[in-house]
Amino acid sequence: MQITKEEFKKELEQKLDSQFAVDVEHASLGELYSALSNVLRDGYAPNWRETRIKEAHEGKKQVYYFSIEFLPGTLLRSNLLNLGWMDTVKSALKDLGLNLDDIAAKEPDMALGNGGLGRLAAAFMDSLASTGYVGNGNGIRYKYGLFKQKFVNGYQVELPNDWLQKHNHWEVMRDNKSVLVHFGGQVNLVQKDNWMTPEYNGGYSIKAVPYDIPVVGYHTGIVNTMRLWDAEIPESEEINYPTIDDRRKVEDLTSILYPDDSSYSGRLLRLKQEYFFVSAGLQSILRYYTKDLKQNDMHNLPKYVAVHINDTHPAMAVAELMRLLVDEYHIDWDEAWKITVQVMSYTNHTIMAEAMEKWDINMMTQLLPRIMQIITEIDRRYVISLTGKVAESVINDTRIVNNGNVQMAHLAIIGSHSVNGVAPLHTHLLETEVLKEFYELYPERFNNKTNGITLRRWLQIANPKLSKLLDQTVGRDWRTDSAKMLLLQDSYKNAKVLKQINEIKLENKEKLAKFIKKTTGITVDPTAIFDVQIKRLHAYKRQTLKLLHIIKLYHDLKNGIDHPKRVVIFGAKAAPSYTYAKDVIKVINEVANVINNDASIHGKLKVIFLENYDVTLAEKIIPAADVSEQISTTTKEASGTSNMKLMANGALTVATMDGANVDIAKAVGQDNIFIFGLNKDQVYDYYNKHDYKPRDMYNSDQVMKETVDALIDGSFSKAANEGRVLYDSFLQENEEFLVLADFESYLQAQKKIEENWHDQRSWAQKALVNIAHSEEFNADNTVARYAKDIWGLKKLN
Ligand code: CR1
């Protein structure tokens, strides 16, 4: 539905009046946000309803993306853009003396995810709707999102992120679509009507209530649904929870998102969360299949439904679908298994061993007795099917139940027809190292699907100026057909375009500089190199290597060795229980303090660690970046996606040949990226031979020694203890992240960056090539590949 400026103004006034009894002039920004989002809701509501009717009518296959994390950020501007209202509304607001950005800033950031994995899930939602596919999200409506990060004396402090406090304006609660999820008790199998039927004794049910969030497609008229589940006490069981405390215990199931994307804490609650949203999701899918689509043959389920297991957290979907098919719909085990494997597909997002989920059998038996029985049976049949055919060791390594644990990745792989990694190198490592034995058993299941980003959010919304330049140079079509962005290369020698690229970058940097001033009090020079590392704080991502480079630059400047002006900008949250990562934050903050206050270096180097990195902050930083730091230990970063967002905004990447950096290097060519560091074979050589001796390197390299010693020689005395922790970690024999091994070559890469910086025209040319080729990482194309190769979807008419 389109809207004129005048219609919009009238609608806005009406909403302000009916909701708050104020007029535009007297409305607060919060009230304006609320009214504006309501006008938008009216705008897309008909499309949302029609999409559902069409879905049921056309009966096309749908994908359900099961993910324990979704990280959409804010939705106001994205809904405006996708609905085609952005320009009209911006200009109408301007007429009224208002600014869209100020109003949009009132929306809480929907941070129901930790990092790349959750952000990817949200990007896929947007891309599915924007390319015409029916794709549904299935997740958890956490009451508290990822913690709010503050720095106190340089330390990270975590505060609750009560994002729902001010109401989520997009969600619609659909109480009538609630389902019950059962936990605990005992299960006996009894013969009933010729069927082994489970008889449940004891235990309890929790009511899963869906909150639907619309996913508005970009100019497609399609509005898909992201369904997030909340936990309530079923009316019939209220009597069992007489006190507020009792109630809270149940409702706590969906209270918190686990703030850790690499290891697991609060295990029992986490397991409950996993089963809760998986069971609720599958029950509602089958209800839709039977009631709305009026299908009664479960054998046809794979023609209508694809369920995607995003990392192992929803892997129980395999067992839960078996339970539903066998127990509730009386499908033969073998038939049910065929259906299940055809329906399920799985993405692995990391090779980090600590993220490989396993659940204790006893815990699982107590909490989910029927699921444990089913998993045991799947495992038993798996072992039988391979006995005598492959080595016993292979069976033991790959079976689902072993060493007292249920291996969730094994369940996901065995129960899915497709297993994919998220960049070619990552998929290759899955096939040859991490999941080698599975690859040999099921080579046809493995495939690669390189990650992508939504250019709508990261260019159109976050960088309107660069978007306009693209409009002027390649035409507006790039907004729907990103391949057109490649035409930008025709302007490689166009002095005017190159100048504009630099001007736009400078304007974005000025804006960020203002934000930095406002939030940290520190003045930064927008003409300096803005050198950006934004991602979760983790040893493998090596914010530590950046830190060593900063110290080296500082020493140089103090010793009269000149460098171009540079502002290093970090954004990163550390998992609350990850002490090493928190130590890194403290050290960076104290190093920053010393450097930022040292008048002797004349402001040539500034180090800014911005608090509370989230999608909203990313939208401010990314358009202003000159340099993108992608410096993980080769083999450790499955893909990375900030690398893609930064290149799309014209930042030049300094990178190891890890994750999707490899593909970025291929796309832009060696001249337009700064590659350094050990390659995968060298890394594995160290790991296999156990002969990495950083202390020898340190002793024989004076620059390295001076740089590392600064951590313990009193230079940064406020982080003496944490500095010692880092120092010791770097020098430890066979240190896993090979920080010092890459130090020298990282310095070389940085030197090259400085040399290139002096030639602003050629810098702009490199930026231009990066912007043009970022289209290869358009999530719209990524989902098209999933849709075709894995899910078998057809577009809605
Ligand atoms: C990976 O670390 C990747 C995203 C999305 C992360 C990152 O390299 O870009 O997934 N994995 O695929 C993760 O969070 C728990 O695993």
PDB file of C-alpha atoms and ligand atoms in Angstrom, residues 116-117 120 261-262 264 311 313 349-350 355 422 451 540-541 636-641, ligand 1:
ATOM      1  CA  GLY A 116      26.883 -13.341  13.747  1.00  0.00           C
ATOM      2  CA  LEU A 117      24.716 -16.412  14.109  1.00  0.00           C
ATOM      3  CA  LEU A 120      22.432 -14.050  10.003  1.00  0.00           C
ATOM      4  CA  ASP A 261      28.109 -18.000  21.937  1.00  0.00           C
ATOM      5  CA  SER A 262      30.912 -20.404  22.491  1.00  0.00           C
ATOM      6  CA  TYR A 264      27.311 -23.261  27.783  1.00  0.00           C
ATOM      7  CA  ASP A 311      23.420 -24.559  14.653  1.00  0.00           C
ATOM      8  CA  HIS A 313      20.540 -25.597  19.553  1.00  0.00           C
ATOM      9  CA  HIS A 349      28.471 -22.244  12.368  1.00  0.00           C
ATOM     10  CA  THR A 350      31.716 -23.000  14.124  1.00  0.00           C
ATOM     11  CA  ALA A 355      30.613 -24.835  21.158  1.00  0.00           C
ATOM     12  CA  VAL A 422      29.091 -20.997   5.999  1.00  0.00           C
ATOM     13  CA  ASN A 451      26.983 -16.233   4.440  1.00  0.00           C
ATOM     14  CA  TYR A 540      40.382 -16.391  18.349  1.00  0.00           C
ATOM     15  CA  LYS A 541      39.221 -13.086  16.887  1.00  0.00           C
ATOM     16  CA  LYS A 636      38.916 -20.355  13.475  1.00  0.00           C
ATOM     17  CA  GLU A 637      36.384 -17.887  12.043  1.00  0.00           C
ATOM     18  CA  ALA A 638      33.734 -19.870  10.231  1.00  0.00           C
ATOM     19  CA  SER A 639      32.777 -16.964   7.994  1.00  0.00           C
ATOM     20  CA  GLY A 640      32.465 -13.585   9.623  1.00  0.00           C
ATOM     21  CA  THR A 641      29.900 -11.090   8.373  1.00  0.00           C
TER      22      THR A 641
HETATM   23  C1  CR1 B   1      30.786 -17.675  13.476  1.00  0.00           C
HETATM   24  O1  CR1 B   1      31.721 -17.521  14.507  1.00  0.00           O
HETATM   25  C2  CR1 B   1      29.829 -16.664  11.415  1.00  0.00           C
HETATM   26  C3  CR1 B   1      28.478 -16.682  12.121  1.00  0.00           C
HETATM   27  C4  CR1 B   1      27.336 -16.849  11.152  1.00  0.00           C
HETATM   28  C5  CR1 B   1      29.391 -17.689  14.072  1.00  0.00           C
HETATM   29  C6  CR1 B   1      30.938 -16.563  12.448  1.00  0.00           C
HETATM   30  O2  CR1 B   1      32.184 -16.696  11.805  1.00  0.00           O
HETATM   31  O3  CR1 B   1      29.878 -15.579  10.534  1.00  0.00           O
HETATM   32  O4  CR1 B   1      28.423 -17.766  13.041  1.00  0.00           O
HETATM   33  N1  CR1 B   1      29.256 -18.896  14.884  1.00  0.00           N
HETATM   34  O5  CR1 B   1      27.491 -17.984  10.385  1.00  0.00           O
HETATM   35  C7  CR1 B   1      28.658 -18.962  16.078  1.00  0.00           C
HETATM   36  O6  CR1 B   1      28.180 -17.994  16.622  1.00  0.00           O
HETATM   37  C8  CR1 B   1      28.025 -20.408  17.864  1.00  0.00           C
HETATM   38  O7  CR1 B   1      28.622 -20.201  16.627  1.00  0.00           O
END
